[in-house]
Short mmCIF file of C-alpha atoms in Angstrom, two decimals:
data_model
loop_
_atom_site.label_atom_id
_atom_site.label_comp_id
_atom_site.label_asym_id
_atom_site.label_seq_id
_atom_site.Cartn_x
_atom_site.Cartn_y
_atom_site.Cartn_z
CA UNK A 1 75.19 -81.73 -263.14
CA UNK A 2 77.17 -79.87 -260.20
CA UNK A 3 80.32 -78.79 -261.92
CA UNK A 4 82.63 -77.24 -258.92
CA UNK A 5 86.03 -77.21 -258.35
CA UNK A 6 87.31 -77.11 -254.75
CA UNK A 7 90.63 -75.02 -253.79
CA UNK A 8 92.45 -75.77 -251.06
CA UNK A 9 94.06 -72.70 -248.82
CA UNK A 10 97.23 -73.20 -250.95
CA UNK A 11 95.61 -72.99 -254.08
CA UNK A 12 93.31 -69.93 -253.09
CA UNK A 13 96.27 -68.10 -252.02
CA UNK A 14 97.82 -68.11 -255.66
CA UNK A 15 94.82 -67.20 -257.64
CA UNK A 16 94.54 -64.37 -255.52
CA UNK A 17 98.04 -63.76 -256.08
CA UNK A 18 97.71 -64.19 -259.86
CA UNK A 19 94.43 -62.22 -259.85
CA UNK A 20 96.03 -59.17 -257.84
CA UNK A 21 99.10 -59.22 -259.95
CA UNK A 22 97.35 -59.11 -263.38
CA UNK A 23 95.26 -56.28 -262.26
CA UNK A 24 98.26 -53.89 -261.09
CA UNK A 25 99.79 -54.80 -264.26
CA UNK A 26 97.08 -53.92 -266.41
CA UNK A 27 97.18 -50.57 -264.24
CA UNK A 28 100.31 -49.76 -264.92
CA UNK A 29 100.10 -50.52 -268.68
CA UNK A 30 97.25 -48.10 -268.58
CA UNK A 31 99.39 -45.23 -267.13
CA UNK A 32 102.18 -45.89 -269.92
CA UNK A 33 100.23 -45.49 -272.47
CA UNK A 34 100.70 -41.91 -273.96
CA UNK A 35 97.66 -39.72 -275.39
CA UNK A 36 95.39 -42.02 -275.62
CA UNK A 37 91.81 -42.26 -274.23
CA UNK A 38 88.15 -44.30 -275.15
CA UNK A 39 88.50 -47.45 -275.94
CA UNK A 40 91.59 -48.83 -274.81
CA UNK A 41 92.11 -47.44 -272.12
CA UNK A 42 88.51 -48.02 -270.89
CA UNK A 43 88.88 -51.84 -272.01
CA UNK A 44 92.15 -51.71 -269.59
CA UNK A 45 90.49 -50.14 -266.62
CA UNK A 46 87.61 -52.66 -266.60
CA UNK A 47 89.74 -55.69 -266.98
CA UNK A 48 92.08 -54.32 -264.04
CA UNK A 49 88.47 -53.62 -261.77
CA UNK A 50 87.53 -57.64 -262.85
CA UNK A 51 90.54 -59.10 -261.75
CA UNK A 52 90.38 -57.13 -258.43
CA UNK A 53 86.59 -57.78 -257.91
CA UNK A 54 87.70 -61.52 -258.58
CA UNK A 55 90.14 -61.09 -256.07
CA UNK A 56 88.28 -59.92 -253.52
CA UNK A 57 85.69 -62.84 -254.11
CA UNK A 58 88.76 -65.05 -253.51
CA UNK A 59 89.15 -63.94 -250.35
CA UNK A 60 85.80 -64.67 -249.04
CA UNK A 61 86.36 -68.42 -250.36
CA UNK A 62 90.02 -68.63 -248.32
CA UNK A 63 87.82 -67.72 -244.94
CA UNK A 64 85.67 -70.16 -245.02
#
């Protein structure tokens, strides 16, 4: 069973958007948070570095 979804430019465009945005906002959250380290801060940091990896993939797609 082939399960893909096609994006169109358009479309691309605002997941990247939405992917870029949640990542600098989970940066900054990061940075606001006073004295604390480990877990949380790690957690934040890895989400931030997903959401940017997935944009980057994105970008590949809106080349094509």
């Amino acid at each position: 069973m082939d399960s893909r979804i096609r994006f169109n430019q358009e479309e691309l465009q605002l997941l990247y958007a939405a992917c870029m945005s949640y990542g600098d906002k989970l940066s900054e959250i990061k940075k606001n948070i006073p004295n604390e380290n480990g877990i949380i801060l790690d957690g934040l940091t890895d989400r931030a570095k997903d959401s940017w990896n997935l944009a980057r993939k994105i970008t590949e797609y809106m080349e094509e």
